[in-house]
Amino acid sequence: MRLPLLLCLLYYFLCDVDGLKILVCFPLPVKSLSILGEGVVRNLLVAGHEVTYITVYPLKNPPKKNFRQIDISSNTAFVAGDHMPSIEFILNNKVEKTPSRDIQLFGQEAARMTLNHENVTKLLEDPNEHFDVILSDLLETELYSGFAVVYECPMIWVYSMGAHWQVLRMIDVAPSPAYDTDYLSSNTIPLSFAERVDELWTRIQWQFYKTFFTQPEERRIYEAVFGAALAKRGRALPDYEEVIYNASLIFANEHDAVRNRPSTPQNFKYIGGIHVEEPVKPLPKDLQDLIDNSKHGVIYFSMGSFLQSKTLPRKLITELLQMFGEFKQTVIWKFEDNSLVDVPKNVQIVNWAPQQSILAHPNVKMFLTHGGLFSSIEAIHFGVPTIGIPALFDQITNVNKAVLNGYALKVELSHDLAKDLKAAIGTMLSDDRYTKKVKELSALYHDRLTKPGPALVYWVEHVVRTRGAPHLRSPALHVPLYQRLYLDLLAIILTTTFAFVLLLRRLCKKSNATKYDQKKTN
Ligand SMILES: *[C@@H]1O[C@H](CO)[C@@H](O)[C@H](O)[C@H]1NC(C)=O
Ligand SMILES: *[C@@H]1O[C@H](CO)[C@@H](O)[C@H](O)[C@H]1NC(C)=O
């Protein structure tokens, strides 16, 4: 009689994580990041959890059950208008392509706006609100870990890119720059001497700026916002440093078909591909017919959502259209308005493209892309070779990696784009090496124990079940650099040796002197 009861109780304590209350926070005004946020939310809802979603891009048709959105769409204000880069602007100006300082400031500003947003303040000030776990996007700022303090629950980061030092340093040690490049770097592994020095220098600059400028400011924001929220709950605010290095887990939007990743600790989990909805939604009738009937295959062209094709220079657009017209293949171009004239017969302009459904069609032979993160994952997911035209940020790294992996070609974004692109398309059409390689990687990508959605749900529940998963934490996190490098031992050896040499010299001098004295007296 007692045993079943005990088992029930045990079951209750260990397994009752149905219907967790989860706060999912995707505060950056970057449209592509909401793709990841929505993937996370969708999978948590399917598992029966209750999700509160802080988002800049509220869902148009939100699920009715277990779901609430905190609308912070006014955050787009500070990237709208003049700040939105057009492709023409990038082409004609020397834009710093990887401005590490600016990105720190961007992350910080987004956090400041989010945490002071009236809709978030309402949430923070309500003393009846509680959550079992926080999942937040991580980009260059750790401020959102304050939520875990307010709700006294575990913190999990969801990182939109892969494993590299900037995120790993939050839960483990930062891997060496000798084999771990910065996420904005265009260097590829293995590194030459100059590249190694370059990586080290990038890191020093980033860390310098973070330590002396960004972090002190973030501390002020943390103390103001979360201090107020805790005061309402009658609790004291823990120190910022204690909080930011206290995450239970990091999810990274990468996967095993990516080579040259640094080794990662136990609480770092790959969920790349979680944003892909399976089975993919059916294509709209017109696109379905078009692709079905393309005898020579389809080339799909999209510059993503951040950089829009319509912001290309007019002359270049005309040249591109002409160039596409010379191919037998059907070209589907995601172009955001209807201003185009003289569109060749084989070119189909779409203002909006159901990208995953297009790439899933076996007639689609090639993907011309800006090399954004989600597009890069989808190319591998659906096994379509790519021609990358990177413009900014991680696009450069993504395309370099794809080229290195052998399933992509890279074309510089320049005024010669039409000519260069024509050559690249020609190469790719005449050589099936790229297709073979991407199919091989796609098989590798799909060959995993669990799909990313159920994996995410499992780990979130595991963290809650085990109250923050302390058993997964790396002991290296709290070992300071000087101890890891044994600089203290080195210091002891050097001082002892030095003291010993000094002593020896003294003794020698003394005995010489006595000898001399003795000689003299003799
Ligand atoms: C706050 O949320 C509501 C919807 O709940 C939305 O209509 C409003 O625009 C939001 N406020 C701001 C400043 O974004
Ligand atoms: C660190 O995380 C654990 C587990 O989530 C939690 O119990 C603890 O209170 C956190 N510490 C701080 C200082 O927030």
mmCIF file of C-alpha atoms in Angstrom, residues 7 13-14 52 67 79 113 128 155 252 260 276 294 332 340 392 411 505:
data_model
loop_
_atom_site.group_PDB
_atom_site.id
_atom_site.type_symbol
_atom_site.label_atom_id
_atom_site.label_comp_id
_atom_site.label_asym_id
_atom_site.label_seq_id
_atom_site.Cartn_x
_atom_site.Cartn_y
_atom_site.Cartn_z
ATOM 1 C CA LEU A 7 6.092 5.998 -6.165
ATOM 2 C CA PHE A 13 8.213 15.456 -7.686
ATOM 3 C CA LEU A 14 10.329 14.190 -10.540
ATOM 4 C CA THR A 52 4.288 34.205 -22.366
ATOM 5 C CA PHE A 67 -0.414 31.644 -25.064
ATOM 6 C CA VAL A 79 16.226 50.728 -36.324
ATOM 7 C CA MET A 113 14.123 49.779 -24.418
ATOM 8 C CA ASN A 128 1.203 37.739 -8.738
ATOM 9 C CA MET A 155 17.670 30.873 -16.835
ATOM 10 C CA ALA A 252 22.437 27.199 -30.035
ATOM 11 C CA ASN A 260 35.192 23.220 -37.001
ATOM 12 C CA VAL A 276 11.645 24.595 -39.793
ATOM 13 C CA SER A 294 9.759 23.946 -64.821
ATOM 14 C CA ILE A 332 11.853 32.930 -58.668
ATOM 15 C CA LEU A 340 9.678 45.948 -62.158
ATOM 16 C CA LEU A 392 26.951 42.312 -43.539
ATOM 17 C CA VAL A 411 29.916 36.234 -55.152
ATOM 18 C CA ARG A 505 75.245 35.392 -5.436
#
